[in-house]
Amino acid sequence: MNAHTLTFGLQAPGTVRTARGWEWRWRGAAVMGILNVTPDSFSDGGRHAALDAALNSARGMRGAGVLILDIGGESTRPGAAPVPAHEELDRVLPLIRALAGQGVLLSVDTMKAEVAAAALRAGAHLINDVSGLRDPAMRRVCADAGAPACVMHMQGQPQTMQAAPHYGDVVNEVHTYLREQAREALNAGVPSVLLDPGIGFGKTPEHNLSLLRALPDLSAGPHPVLIGASRKRLIDLIAQVPHAADRDPGTLALHLHAARQGVAVVRAHAAAAHVQALRVQAALGVETPDIQAPDVQAMRGA
Ligand code: HH2
């Protein structure tokens, strides 16, 4: 199993003090549990909108051995409308404050530097930015707080990104973009980054599959890799599962495969099931055959 390291400039749960800062070291794939506090999230329909429900869900994930919780107050599903910063903060801050200091790494899924800054002040440890830390203010916020960031690739903006995604060589373009954004972030003083090719963010099914097949290349690089395919439409296109909430089996299959390709973190709604399945996969310690390549032509017609 691959060994991974994420360096923090702040003391975070599970980290050890080194000359470089505070290091979180792990082997295989860690699970990042999704905790959306958005009334319009595509897969859970705003189930976590109430703080109590979100805290219950967090407790369940923690009990199952989930090491990172990703708190999101703005939906990024295709077509989702942007949310003002004050509203996003009203949604995420109570949850961060309630979970801070409970021994779990808290990630905040936001594209806004203002939200990231307040979230880090409230006790979050990591920023998950689907806009890839393109905003220099976001890089500064992470650097100042000593917080690592997840740098994700997205073509376009959530409102329009699935209209007509286009690439010459998707793998080369996405990997080059991620490496450049990582360099920019580290140059700005961000202590470390996770890289994410951004499944479903301005990509056709063929683009997503090409990027998933190229995971060994990305994982062989210097930065840990995160994959988030949980309940996404790609699962429906492959396996005909129209309702997002029914897509956990397909998600799990895809994420287990990603873990075997060297991915460091999988972002999932059914986080407890992921911990269980990854533990079994790790205990078996055997290479399982690759999933059969889906028929892309058939998916187009689906
Ligand atoms: N996907 C979503 C949101 N944030 N972050 C990363 N790093 N990678 C992803 O693939 C990713 C992400 C979209 O999924 P979800 O959070 O379930 O939906 P919504 O944005 O509607 O809340």
PDB file of C-alpha atoms and ligand atoms in Angstrom:
ATOM      1  CA  MET A   1       0.000   0.000   0.000  1.00  0.00           C
ATOM      2  CA  ASN A   2       1.253   3.468  -0.868  1.00  0.00           C
ATOM      3  CA  ALA A   3       2.432   5.721   1.953  1.00  0.00           C
ATOM      4  CA  HIS A   4       1.161   9.311   1.988  1.00  0.00           C
ATOM      5  CA  THR A   5       2.013  12.494   3.870  1.00  0.00           C
ATOM      6  CA  LEU A   6       0.163  15.790   4.250  1.00  0.00           C
ATOM      7  CA  THR A   7       2.012  18.631   5.975  1.00  0.00           C
ATOM      8  CA  PHE A   8       0.193  21.162   8.139  1.00  0.00           C
ATOM      9  CA  GLY A   9       1.489  24.443   9.544  1.00  0.00           C
ATOM     10  CA  LEU A  10      -1.059  24.043  12.333  1.00  0.00           C
ATOM     11  CA  GLN A  11      -1.502  21.274  14.854  1.00  0.00           C
ATOM     12  CA  ALA A  12      -4.162  18.926  13.522  1.00  0.00           C
ATOM     13  CA  PRO A  13      -5.612  15.646  14.843  1.00  0.00           C
ATOM     14  CA  GLY A  14      -3.466  12.616  14.048  1.00  0.00           C
ATOM     15  CA  THR A  15      -0.396  14.631  13.044  1.00  0.00           C
ATOM     16  CA  VAL A  16       3.138  14.320  14.394  1.00  0.00           C
ATOM     17  CA  ARG A  17       5.583  17.200  14.860  1.00  0.00           C
ATOM     18  CA  THR A  18       8.488  17.197  12.390  1.00  0.00           C
ATOM     19  CA  ALA A  19      11.030  19.746  11.133  1.00  0.00           C
ATOM     20  CA  ARG A  20       8.592  20.603   8.306  1.00  0.00           C
ATOM     21  CA  GLY A  21       5.587  21.262  10.530  1.00  0.00           C
ATOM     22  CA  TRP A  22       2.853  18.845  11.598  1.00  0.00           C
ATOM     23  CA  GLU A  23       2.664  15.749   9.407  1.00  0.00           C
ATOM     24  CA  TRP A  24      -0.260  13.445   8.888  1.00  0.00           C
ATOM     25  CA  ARG A  25       1.062  10.123   7.574  1.00  0.00           C
ATOM     26  CA  TRP A  26      -1.060   7.226   6.408  1.00  0.00           C
ATOM     27  CA  ARG A  27      -1.032   4.177   4.134  1.00  0.00           C
ATOM     28  CA  GLY A  28      -3.635   3.180   1.553  1.00  0.00           C
ATOM     29  CA  ALA A  29      -6.768   5.261   1.051  1.00  0.00           C
ATOM     30  CA  ALA A  30      -8.254   7.334   3.898  1.00  0.00           C
ATOM     31  CA  VAL A  31     -11.974   8.117   3.838  1.00  0.00           C
ATOM     32  CA  MET A  32     -13.253  11.698   3.742  1.00  0.00           C
ATOM     33  CA  GLY A  33     -16.909  11.677   4.823  1.00  0.00           C
ATOM     34  CA  ILE A  34     -19.198  14.185   3.110  1.00  0.00           C
ATOM     35  CA  LEU A  35     -21.185  16.428   5.422  1.00  0.00           C
ATOM     36  CA  ASN A  36     -23.198  18.770   3.240  1.00  0.00           C
ATOM     37  CA  VAL A  37     -25.240  21.463   4.947  1.00  0.00           C
ATOM     38  CA  THR A  38     -26.891  22.622   1.752  1.00  0.00           C
ATOM     39  CA  PRO A  39     -30.630  22.480   1.117  1.00  0.00           C
ATOM     40  CA  ASP A  40     -29.963  21.731  -2.575  1.00  0.00           C
ATOM     41  CA  SER A  41     -27.249  19.046  -2.493  1.00  0.00           C
ATOM     42  CA  PHE A  42     -27.822  16.743  -5.425  1.00  0.00           C
ATOM     43  CA  SER A  43     -27.569  13.485  -3.562  1.00  0.00           C
ATOM     44  CA  ASP A  44     -28.976  13.942  -0.091  1.00  0.00           C
ATOM     45  CA  GLY A  45     -31.589  16.611  -0.782  1.00  0.00           C
ATOM     46  CA  GLY A  46     -30.511  18.786   2.134  1.00  0.00           C
ATOM     47  CA  ARG A  47     -30.895  16.037   4.751  1.00  0.00           C
ATOM     48  CA  HIS A  48     -28.053  17.573   6.718  1.00  0.00           C
ATOM     49  CA  ALA A  49     -29.618  21.013   6.734  1.00  0.00           C
ATOM     50  CA  ALA A  50     -30.357  20.787  10.463  1.00  0.00           C
ATOM     51  CA  LEU A  51     -27.332  20.985  12.734  1.00  0.00           C
ATOM     52  CA  ASP A  52     -28.510  18.048  14.861  1.00  0.00           C
ATOM     53  CA  ALA A  53     -28.809  15.785  11.850  1.00  0.00           C
ATOM     54  CA  ALA A  54     -25.347  16.807  10.669  1.00  0.00           C
ATOM     55  CA  LEU A  55     -23.858  16.156  14.095  1.00  0.00           C
ATOM     56  CA  ASN A  56     -25.493  12.731  14.253  1.00  0.00           C
ATOM     57  CA  SER A  57     -24.124  11.898  10.869  1.00  0.00           C
ATOM     58  CA  ALA A  58     -20.654  13.106  11.894  1.00  0.00           C
ATOM     59  CA  ARG A  59     -20.827  10.984  15.055  1.00  0.00           C
ATOM     60  CA  GLY A  60     -21.716   7.908  13.025  1.00  0.00           C
ATOM     61  CA  MET A  61     -18.865   8.459  10.607  1.00  0.00           C
ATOM     62  CA  ARG A  62     -16.385   9.064  13.434  1.00  0.00           C
ATOM     63  CA  GLY A  63     -17.496   5.908  15.212  1.00  0.00           C
ATOM     64  CA  ALA A  64     -16.933   3.931  12.024  1.00  0.00           C
ATOM     65  CA  GLY A  65     -13.344   5.170  11.758  1.00  0.00           C
ATOM     66  CA  VAL A  66     -13.691   8.010   9.253  1.00  0.00           C
ATOM     67  CA  LEU A  67     -10.624  10.262   9.623  1.00  0.00           C
ATOM     68  CA  ILE A  68     -11.683  13.401   7.706  1.00  0.00           C
ATOM     69  CA  LEU A  69     -15.041  15.168   7.488  1.00  0.00           C
ATOM     70  CA  ASP A  70     -15.657  17.498   4.537  1.00  0.00           C
ATOM     71  CA  ILE A  71     -18.157  20.202   5.474  1.00  0.00           C
ATOM     72  CA  GLY A  72     -19.847  21.986   2.565  1.00  0.00           C
ATOM     73  CA  GLY A  73     -22.282  24.911   2.609  1.00  0.00           C
ATOM     74  CA  GLU A  74     -22.602  25.517  -1.139  1.00  0.00           C
ATOM     75  CA  SER A  75     -23.684  22.898  -3.650  1.00  0.00           C
ATOM     76  CA  THR A  76     -21.407  22.488  -6.666  1.00  0.00           C
ATOM     77  CA  ARG A  77     -23.589  20.038  -8.565  1.00  0.00           C
ATOM     78  CA  PRO A  78     -24.107  20.890 -12.252  1.00  0.00           C
ATOM     79  CA  GLY A  79     -26.474  23.872 -12.530  1.00  0.00           C
ATOM     80  CA  ALA A  80     -26.272  24.807  -8.822  1.00  0.00           C
ATOM     81  CA  ALA A  81     -26.689  28.512  -8.061  1.00  0.00           C
ATOM     82  CA  PRO A  82     -23.924  30.308  -6.102  1.00  0.00           C
ATOM     83  CA  VAL A  83     -24.595  31.096  -2.437  1.00  0.00           C
ATOM     84  CA  PRO A  84     -23.526  34.411  -0.806  1.00  0.00           C
ATOM     85  CA  ALA A  85     -20.585  34.116   1.625  1.00  0.00           C
ATOM     86  CA  HIS A  86     -22.661  35.099   4.676  1.00  0.00           C
ATOM     87  CA  GLU A  87     -25.187  32.337   3.949  1.00  0.00           C
ATOM     88  CA  GLU A  88     -22.456  29.752   3.388  1.00  0.00           C
ATOM     89  CA  LEU A  89     -20.880  30.788   6.708  1.00  0.00           C
ATOM     90  CA  ASP A  90     -24.232  30.581   8.530  1.00  0.00           C
ATOM     91  CA  ARG A  91     -24.467  26.981   7.353  1.00  0.00           C
ATOM     92  CA  VAL A  92     -20.920  25.737   8.038  1.00  0.00           C
ATOM     93  CA  LEU A  93     -19.677  27.658  11.093  1.00  0.00           C
ATOM     94  CA  PRO A  94     -22.011  26.087  13.713  1.00  0.00           C
ATOM     95  CA  LEU A  95     -20.976  22.632  12.535  1.00  0.00           C
ATOM     96  CA  ILE A  96     -17.252  23.445  12.529  1.00  0.00           C
ATOM     97  CA  ARG A  97     -17.498  24.928  16.031  1.00  0.00           C
ATOM     98  CA  ALA A  98     -19.376  21.871  17.300  1.00  0.00           C
ATOM     99  CA  LEU A  99     -16.892  19.397  15.781  1.00  0.00           C
ATOM    100  CA  ALA A 100     -13.620  21.267  16.411  1.00  0.00           C
ATOM    101  CA  GLY A 101     -11.467  19.642  19.060  1.00  0.00           C
ATOM    102  CA  GLN A 102     -13.166  16.242  18.708  1.00  0.00           C
ATOM    103  CA  GLY A 103     -10.134  14.528  17.189  1.00  0.00           C
ATOM    104  CA  VAL A 104     -11.245  14.497  13.570  1.00  0.00           C
ATOM    105  CA  LEU A 105      -9.681  16.368  10.658  1.00  0.00           C
ATOM    106  CA  LEU A 106     -12.131  19.007   9.464  1.00  0.00           C
ATOM    107  CA  SER A 107     -12.070  19.968   5.809  1.00  0.00           C
ATOM    108  CA  VAL A 108     -14.230  22.766   4.427  1.00  0.00           C
ATOM    109  CA  ASP A 109     -15.503  22.579   0.864  1.00  0.00           C
ATOM    110  CA  THR A 110     -15.551  26.176  -0.347  1.00  0.00           C
ATOM    111  CA  MET A 111     -14.484  28.327  -3.287  1.00  0.00           C
ATOM    112  CA  LYS A 112     -14.491  31.566  -1.250  1.00  0.00           C
ATOM    113  CA  ALA A 113     -11.413  32.903   0.539  1.00  0.00           C
ATOM    114  CA  GLU A 114     -13.645  34.748   3.021  1.00  0.00           C
ATOM    115  CA  VAL A 115     -15.431  31.529   3.983  1.00  0.00           C
ATOM    116  CA  ALA A 116     -12.148  29.587   4.175  1.00  0.00           C
ATOM    117  CA  ALA A 117     -10.607  32.211   6.495  1.00  0.00           C
ATOM    118  CA  ALA A 118     -13.550  32.183   8.909  1.00  0.00           C
ATOM    119  CA  ALA A 119     -13.769  28.375   8.807  1.00  0.00           C
ATOM    120  CA  LEU A 120     -10.068  28.010   9.664  1.00  0.00           C
ATOM    121  CA  ARG A 121     -10.440  30.509  12.516  1.00  0.00           C
ATOM    122  CA  ALA A 122     -13.387  28.446  13.821  1.00  0.00           C
ATOM    123  CA  GLY A 123     -11.287  25.258  13.982  1.00  0.00           C
ATOM    124  CA  ALA A 124     -11.186  23.695  10.491  1.00  0.00           C
ATOM    125  CA  HIS A 125      -7.834  22.223   9.375  1.00  0.00           C
ATOM    126  CA  LEU A 126      -7.997  21.816   5.593  1.00  0.00           C
ATOM    127  CA  ILE A 127      -9.571  23.629   2.633  1.00  0.00           C
ATOM    128  CA  ASN A 128     -11.177  21.723  -0.220  1.00  0.00           C
ATOM    129  CA  ASP A 129     -11.459  24.167  -3.127  1.00  0.00           C
ATOM    130  CA  VAL A 130     -13.169  22.819  -6.257  1.00  0.00           C
ATOM    131  CA  SER A 131     -11.964  25.921  -8.130  1.00  0.00           C
ATOM    132  CA  GLY A 132      -8.365  24.720  -7.668  1.00  0.00           C
ATOM    133  CA  LEU A 133      -6.966  27.546  -5.525  1.00  0.00           C
ATOM    134  CA  ARG A 134      -7.022  29.815  -8.594  1.00  0.00           C
ATOM    135  CA  ASP A 135      -7.880  32.807  -6.401  1.00  0.00           C
ATOM    136  CA  PRO A 136      -4.628  34.253  -4.941  1.00  0.00           C
ATOM    137  CA  ALA A 137      -6.633  35.318  -1.860  1.00  0.00           C
ATOM    138  CA  MET A 138      -7.492  31.655  -1.223  1.00  0.00           C
ATOM    139  CA  ARG A 139      -3.809  30.685  -1.453  1.00  0.00           C
ATOM    140  CA  ARG A 140      -2.967  33.472   1.019  1.00  0.00           C
ATOM    141  CA  VAL A 141      -5.645  32.372   3.490  1.00  0.00           C
ATOM    142  CA  CYS A 142      -4.369  28.763   3.485  1.00  0.00           C
ATOM    143  CA  ALA A 143      -0.737  29.878   3.731  1.00  0.00           C
ATOM    144  CA  ASP A 144      -1.433  32.273   6.615  1.00  0.00           C
ATOM    145  CA  ALA A 145      -3.361  29.647   8.575  1.00  0.00           C
ATOM    146  CA  GLY A 146      -0.896  26.827   7.776  1.00  0.00           C
ATOM    147  CA  ALA A 147      -3.712  24.793   6.234  1.00  0.00           C
ATOM    148  CA  PRO A 148      -3.170  22.298   3.411  1.00  0.00           C
ATOM    149  CA  ALA A 149      -5.614  22.428   0.504  1.00  0.00           C
ATOM    150  CA  CYS A 150      -7.236  20.068  -1.928  1.00  0.00           C
ATOM    151  CA  VAL A 151      -6.680  21.465  -5.417  1.00  0.00           C
ATOM    152  CA  MET A 152      -9.364  20.186  -7.796  1.00  0.00           C
ATOM    153  CA  HIS A 153      -9.665  20.558 -11.557  1.00  0.00           C
ATOM    154  CA  MET A 154     -12.902  21.989 -12.951  1.00  0.00           C
ATOM    155  CA  GLN A 155     -13.517  23.183 -16.507  1.00  0.00           C
ATOM    156  CA  GLY A 156     -15.912  26.169 -16.359  1.00  0.00           C
ATOM    157  CA  GLN A 157     -18.244  26.936 -13.452  1.00  0.00           C
ATOM    158  CA  PRO A 158     -20.851  24.698 -11.762  1.00  0.00           C
ATOM    159  CA  GLN A 159     -23.744  26.554 -13.465  1.00  0.00           C
ATOM    160  CA  THR A 160     -22.541  25.734 -16.984  1.00  0.00           C
ATOM    161  CA  MET A 161     -19.711  23.179 -16.745  1.00  0.00           C
ATOM    162  CA  GLN A 162     -21.619  20.225 -18.211  1.00  0.00           C
ATOM    163  CA  ALA A 163     -22.904  22.182 -21.233  1.00  0.00           C
ATOM    164  CA  ALA A 164     -20.092  21.207 -23.649  1.00  0.00           C
ATOM    165  CA  PRO A 165     -16.902  20.034 -21.922  1.00  0.00           C
ATOM    166  CA  HIS A 166     -14.014  19.985 -24.379  1.00  0.00           C
ATOM    167  CA  TYR A 167     -10.347  18.916 -24.218  1.00  0.00           C
ATOM    168  CA  GLY A 168      -7.593  18.034 -26.683  1.00  0.00           C
ATOM    169  CA  ASP A 169      -5.893  15.502 -24.390  1.00  0.00           C
ATOM    170  CA  VAL A 170      -7.898  15.422 -21.160  1.00  0.00           C
ATOM    171  CA  VAL A 171      -5.326  13.531 -19.064  1.00  0.00           C
ATOM    172  CA  ASN A 172      -2.416  15.728 -20.102  1.00  0.00           C
ATOM    173  CA  GLU A 173      -4.399  18.962 -19.666  1.00  0.00           C
ATOM    174  CA  VAL A 174      -5.825  18.065 -16.260  1.00  0.00           C
ATOM    175  CA  HIS A 175      -2.546  16.692 -14.871  1.00  0.00           C
ATOM    176  CA  THR A 176      -0.579  19.707 -16.150  1.00  0.00           C
ATOM    177  CA  TYR A 177      -3.133  22.077 -14.613  1.00  0.00           C
ATOM    178  CA  LEU A 178      -2.981  20.278 -11.258  1.00  0.00           C
ATOM    179  CA  ARG A 179       0.825  20.331 -11.180  1.00  0.00           C
ATOM    180  CA  GLU A 180       0.870  24.053 -12.008  1.00  0.00           C
ATOM    181  CA  GLN A 181      -1.738  24.901  -9.387  1.00  0.00           C
ATOM    182  CA  ALA A 182       0.199  22.827  -6.836  1.00  0.00           C
ATOM    183  CA  ARG A 183       3.375  24.758  -7.644  1.00  0.00           C
ATOM    184  CA  GLU A 184       1.552  28.097  -7.330  1.00  0.00           C
ATOM    185  CA  ALA A 185       0.077  27.052  -3.992  1.00  0.00           C
ATOM    186  CA  LEU A 186       3.368  25.838  -2.539  1.00  0.00           C
ATOM    187  CA  ASN A 187       5.151  28.980  -3.796  1.00  0.00           C
ATOM    188  CA  ALA A 188       2.524  31.065  -2.001  1.00  0.00           C
ATOM    189  CA  GLY A 189       3.318  29.233   1.263  1.00  0.00           C
ATOM    190  CA  VAL A 190       0.496  26.661   1.394  1.00  0.00           C
ATOM    191  CA  PRO A 191       2.149  23.843   3.401  1.00  0.00           C
ATOM    192  CA  SER A 192       0.981  20.933   1.192  1.00  0.00           C
ATOM    193  CA  VAL A 193      -1.705  19.965  -1.301  1.00  0.00           C
ATOM    194  CA  LEU A 194      -3.901  17.062  -2.307  1.00  0.00           C
ATOM    195  CA  LEU A 195      -4.653  16.831  -6.042  1.00  0.00           C
ATOM    196  CA  ASP A 196      -8.058  15.882  -7.453  1.00  0.00           C
ATOM    197  CA  PRO A 197      -8.876  15.469 -11.173  1.00  0.00           C
ATOM    198  CA  GLY A 198     -12.489  16.528 -10.397  1.00  0.00           C
ATOM    199  CA  ILE A 199     -14.778  13.713 -11.531  1.00  0.00           C
ATOM    200  CA  GLY A 200     -17.904  15.229 -13.145  1.00  0.00           C
ATOM    201  CA  PHE A 201     -16.652  18.819 -13.107  1.00  0.00           C
ATOM    202  CA  GLY A 202     -16.798  19.891 -16.769  1.00  0.00           C
ATOM    203  CA  LYS A 203     -16.211  16.372 -18.108  1.00  0.00           C
ATOM    204  CA  THR A 204     -18.028  13.856 -20.285  1.00  0.00           C
ATOM    205  CA  PRO A 205     -18.177  10.178 -19.194  1.00  0.00           C
ATOM    206  CA  GLU A 206     -15.237   9.464 -21.539  1.00  0.00           C
ATOM    207  CA  HIS A 207     -13.198  12.264 -19.927  1.00  0.00           C
ATOM    208  CA  ASN A 208     -13.969  10.903 -16.441  1.00  0.00           C
ATOM    209  CA  LEU A 209     -12.993   7.360 -17.408  1.00  0.00           C
ATOM    210  CA  SER A 210      -9.745   8.505 -19.052  1.00  0.00           C
ATOM    211  CA  LEU A 211      -8.834  10.362 -15.853  1.00  0.00           C
ATOM    212  CA  LEU A 212      -9.726   7.364 -13.675  1.00  0.00           C
ATOM    213  CA  ARG A 213      -7.551   5.094 -15.854  1.00  0.00           C
ATOM    214  CA  ALA A 214      -4.673   7.568 -15.476  1.00  0.00           C
ATOM    215  CA  LEU A 215      -4.782   7.502 -11.656  1.00  0.00           C
ATOM    216  CA  PRO A 216      -1.555   5.483 -11.342  1.00  0.00           C
ATOM    217  CA  ASP A 217       0.313   8.303 -13.151  1.00  0.00           C
ATOM    218  CA  LEU A 218      -1.109  11.031 -10.944  1.00  0.00           C
ATOM    219  CA  SER A 219      -0.622   8.952  -7.782  1.00  0.00           C
ATOM    220  CA  ALA A 220       3.031   8.338  -8.655  1.00  0.00           C
ATOM    221  CA  GLY A 221       3.692  12.093  -8.331  1.00  0.00           C
ATOM    222  CA  PRO A 222       4.776  13.972  -5.206  1.00  0.00           C
ATOM    223  CA  HIS A 223       1.283  14.940  -3.979  1.00  0.00           C
ATOM    224  CA  PRO A 224      -1.394  12.673  -2.484  1.00  0.00           C
ATOM    225  CA  VAL A 225      -4.427  12.239  -4.758  1.00  0.00           C
ATOM    226  CA  LEU A 226      -8.105  12.527  -3.795  1.00  0.00           C
ATOM    227  CA  ILE A 227     -11.016  11.064  -5.770  1.00  0.00           C
ATOM    228  CA  GLY A 228     -14.651  12.051  -5.319  1.00  0.00           C
ATOM    229  CA  ALA A 229     -17.010  10.015  -7.471  1.00  0.00           C
ATOM    230  CA  SER A 230     -19.613   9.505  -4.749  1.00  0.00           C
ATOM    231  CA  ARG A 231     -23.157   9.120  -6.148  1.00  0.00           C
ATOM    232  CA  LYS A 232     -22.197  11.004  -9.285  1.00  0.00           C
ATOM    233  CA  ARG A 233     -23.945  10.723 -12.617  1.00  0.00           C
ATOM    234  CA  LEU A 234     -21.083   8.673 -14.035  1.00  0.00           C
ATOM    235  CA  ILE A 235     -22.361   5.764 -11.896  1.00  0.00           C
ATOM    236  CA  ASP A 236     -25.803   6.149 -13.468  1.00  0.00           C
ATOM    237  CA  LEU A 237     -24.314   6.207 -16.965  1.00  0.00           C
ATOM    238  CA  ILE A 238     -22.293   3.062 -16.307  1.00  0.00           C
ATOM    239  CA  ALA A 239     -24.839   1.080 -14.287  1.00  0.00           C
ATOM    240  CA  GLN A 240     -28.245   2.738 -14.919  1.00  0.00           C
ATOM    241  CA  VAL A 241     -28.981   4.056 -11.422  1.00  0.00           C
ATOM    242  CA  PRO A 242     -31.108   7.185 -11.903  1.00  0.00           C
ATOM    243  CA  HIS A 243     -31.485   8.094  -8.200  1.00  0.00           C
ATOM    244  CA  ALA A 244     -28.315   9.519  -6.662  1.00  0.00           C
ATOM    245  CA  ALA A 245     -29.069   7.991  -3.244  1.00  0.00           C
ATOM    246  CA  ASP A 246     -29.019   4.483  -4.809  1.00  0.00           C
ATOM    247  CA  ARG A 247     -25.493   4.837  -6.218  1.00  0.00           C
ATOM    248  CA  ASP A 248     -23.414   3.744  -3.195  1.00  0.00           C
ATOM    249  CA  PRO A 249     -22.579   0.236  -4.493  1.00  0.00           C
ATOM    250  CA  GLY A 250     -21.210   1.659  -7.756  1.00  0.00           C
ATOM    251  CA  THR A 251     -19.402   4.390  -5.850  1.00  0.00           C
ATOM    252  CA  LEU A 252     -17.774   1.835  -3.595  1.00  0.00           C
ATOM    253  CA  ALA A 253     -16.617  -0.290  -6.529  1.00  0.00           C
ATOM    254  CA  LEU A 254     -15.098   2.756  -8.196  1.00  0.00           C
ATOM    255  CA  HIS A 255     -13.403   4.018  -5.025  1.00  0.00           C
ATOM    256  CA  LEU A 256     -11.974   0.579  -4.148  1.00  0.00           C
ATOM    257  CA  HIS A 257     -10.475   0.488  -7.614  1.00  0.00           C
ATOM    258  CA  ALA A 258      -9.063   4.010  -7.129  1.00  0.00           C
ATOM    259  CA  ALA A 259      -7.519   2.912  -3.828  1.00  0.00           C
ATOM    260  CA  ARG A 260      -5.751   0.061  -5.620  1.00  0.00           C
ATOM    261  CA  GLN A 261      -4.388   2.618  -8.085  1.00  0.00           C
ATOM    262  CA  GLY A 262      -2.627   4.489  -5.258  1.00  0.00           C
ATOM    263  CA  VAL A 263      -5.219   7.148  -4.411  1.00  0.00           C
ATOM    264  CA  ALA A 264      -4.709   8.612  -0.914  1.00  0.00           C
ATOM    265  CA  VAL A 265      -8.233   9.841  -0.062  1.00  0.00           C
ATOM    266  CA  VAL A 266     -11.712   8.902  -1.258  1.00  0.00           C
ATOM    267  CA  ARG A 267     -14.538  11.406  -0.654  1.00  0.00           C
ATOM    268  CA  ALA A 268     -17.790   9.586   0.070  1.00  0.00           C
ATOM    269  CA  HIS A 269     -21.347   9.957   1.354  1.00  0.00           C
ATOM    270  CA  ALA A 270     -21.511   6.326   2.572  1.00  0.00           C
ATOM    271  CA  ALA A 271     -18.310   6.866   4.499  1.00  0.00           C
ATOM    272  CA  ALA A 272     -18.730   4.094   7.092  1.00  0.00           C
ATOM    273  CA  ALA A 273     -19.279   1.501   4.345  1.00  0.00           C
ATOM    274  CA  HIS A 274     -16.114   2.750   2.680  1.00  0.00           C
ATOM    275  CA  VAL A 275     -14.032   2.304   5.846  1.00  0.00           C
ATOM    276  CA  GLN A 276     -15.301  -1.257   6.191  1.00  0.00           C
ATOM    277  CA  ALA A 277     -14.678  -2.172   2.546  1.00  0.00           C
ATOM    278  CA  LEU A 278     -11.221  -0.584   2.456  1.00  0.00           C
ATOM    279  CA  ARG A 279     -10.208  -2.441   5.614  1.00  0.00           C
ATOM    280  CA  VAL A 280     -11.276  -5.744   4.051  1.00  0.00           C
ATOM    281  CA  GLN A 281      -9.477  -4.921   0.812  1.00  0.00           C
ATOM    282  CA  ALA A 282      -6.321  -4.006   2.743  1.00  0.00           C
ATOM    283  CA  ALA A 283      -6.465  -7.194   4.822  1.00  0.00           C
ATOM    284  CA  LEU A 284      -6.754  -9.341   1.712  1.00  0.00           C
ATOM    285  CA  GLY A 285      -3.595  -7.683   0.435  1.00  0.00           C
ATOM    286  CA  VAL A 286      -4.094  -9.066  -3.024  1.00  0.00           C
ATOM    287  CA  GLU A 287      -4.285  -7.342  -6.364  1.00  0.00           C
ATOM    288  CA  THR A 288      -7.793  -7.757  -7.688  1.00  0.00           C
ATOM    289  CA  PRO A 289      -8.392  -7.573 -11.430  1.00  0.00           C
ATOM    290  CA  ASP A 290      -9.337  -4.203 -12.905  1.00  0.00           C
ATOM    291  CA  ILE A 291     -13.024  -3.508 -13.384  1.00  0.00           C
ATOM    292  CA  GLN A 292     -14.136  -4.331 -16.892  1.00  0.00           C
ATOM    293  CA  ALA A 293     -13.961  -1.278 -19.137  1.00  0.00           C
ATOM    294  CA  PRO A 294     -17.512  -0.005 -19.663  1.00  0.00           C
ATOM    295  CA  ASP A 295     -18.910   0.384 -23.160  1.00  0.00           C
ATOM    296  CA  VAL A 296     -18.635   4.126 -23.760  1.00  0.00           C
ATOM    297  CA  GLN A 297     -20.860   4.018 -26.856  1.00  0.00           C
ATOM    298  CA  ALA A 298     -23.646   2.385 -24.849  1.00  0.00           C
ATOM    299  CA  MET A 299     -23.197   5.008 -22.109  1.00  0.00           C
ATOM    300  CA  ARG A 300     -23.694   7.797 -24.649  1.00  0.00           C
ATOM    301  CA  GLY A 301     -27.061   6.375 -25.574  1.00  0.00           C
ATOM    302  CA  ALA A 302     -28.074   5.889 -21.915  1.00  0.00           C
TER     303      ALA A 302
HETATM  304  N1  HH2 B   1     -17.480  16.814  -5.596  1.00  0.00           N
HETATM  305  C1  HH2 B   1     -18.462  17.562  -5.059  1.00  0.00           C
HETATM  306  C2  HH2 B   1     -18.176  18.541  -4.102  1.00  0.00           C
HETATM  307  N2  HH2 B   1     -16.907  18.740  -3.677  1.00  0.00           N
HETATM  308  N3  HH2 B   1     -14.619  18.171  -3.754  1.00  0.00           N
HETATM  309  C3  HH2 B   1     -13.617  17.450  -4.270  1.00  0.00           C
HETATM  310  N4  HH2 B   1     -12.350  17.634  -3.848  1.00  0.00           N
HETATM  311  N5  HH2 B   1     -13.847  16.488  -5.219  1.00  0.00           N
HETATM  312  C4  HH2 B   1     -15.087  16.233  -5.689  1.00  0.00           C
HETATM  313  O1  HH2 B   1     -15.225  15.367  -6.571  1.00  0.00           O
HETATM  314  C5  HH2 B   1     -16.182  17.000  -5.165  1.00  0.00           C
HETATM  315  C6  HH2 B   1     -15.903  17.988  -4.185  1.00  0.00           C
HETATM  316  C7  HH2 B   1     -19.894  17.349  -5.497  1.00  0.00           C
HETATM  317  O2  HH2 B   1     -20.500  16.363  -4.709  1.00  0.00           O
HETATM  318  P1  HH2 B   1     -21.447  16.606  -3.410  1.00  0.00           P
HETATM  319  O3  HH2 B   1     -20.712  17.276  -2.319  1.00  0.00           O
HETATM  320  O4  HH2 B   1     -22.046  15.335  -3.045  1.00  0.00           O
HETATM  321  O5  HH2 B   1     -22.626  17.526  -3.939  1.00  0.00           O
HETATM  322  P2  HH2 B   1     -22.963  19.051  -3.760  1.00  0.00           P
HETATM  323  O6  HH2 B   1     -21.839  19.847  -4.321  1.00  0.00           O
HETATM  324  O7  HH2 B   1     -24.245  19.224  -4.529  1.00  0.00           O
HETATM  325  O8  HH2 B   1     -23.147  19.339  -2.338  1.00  0.00           O
END
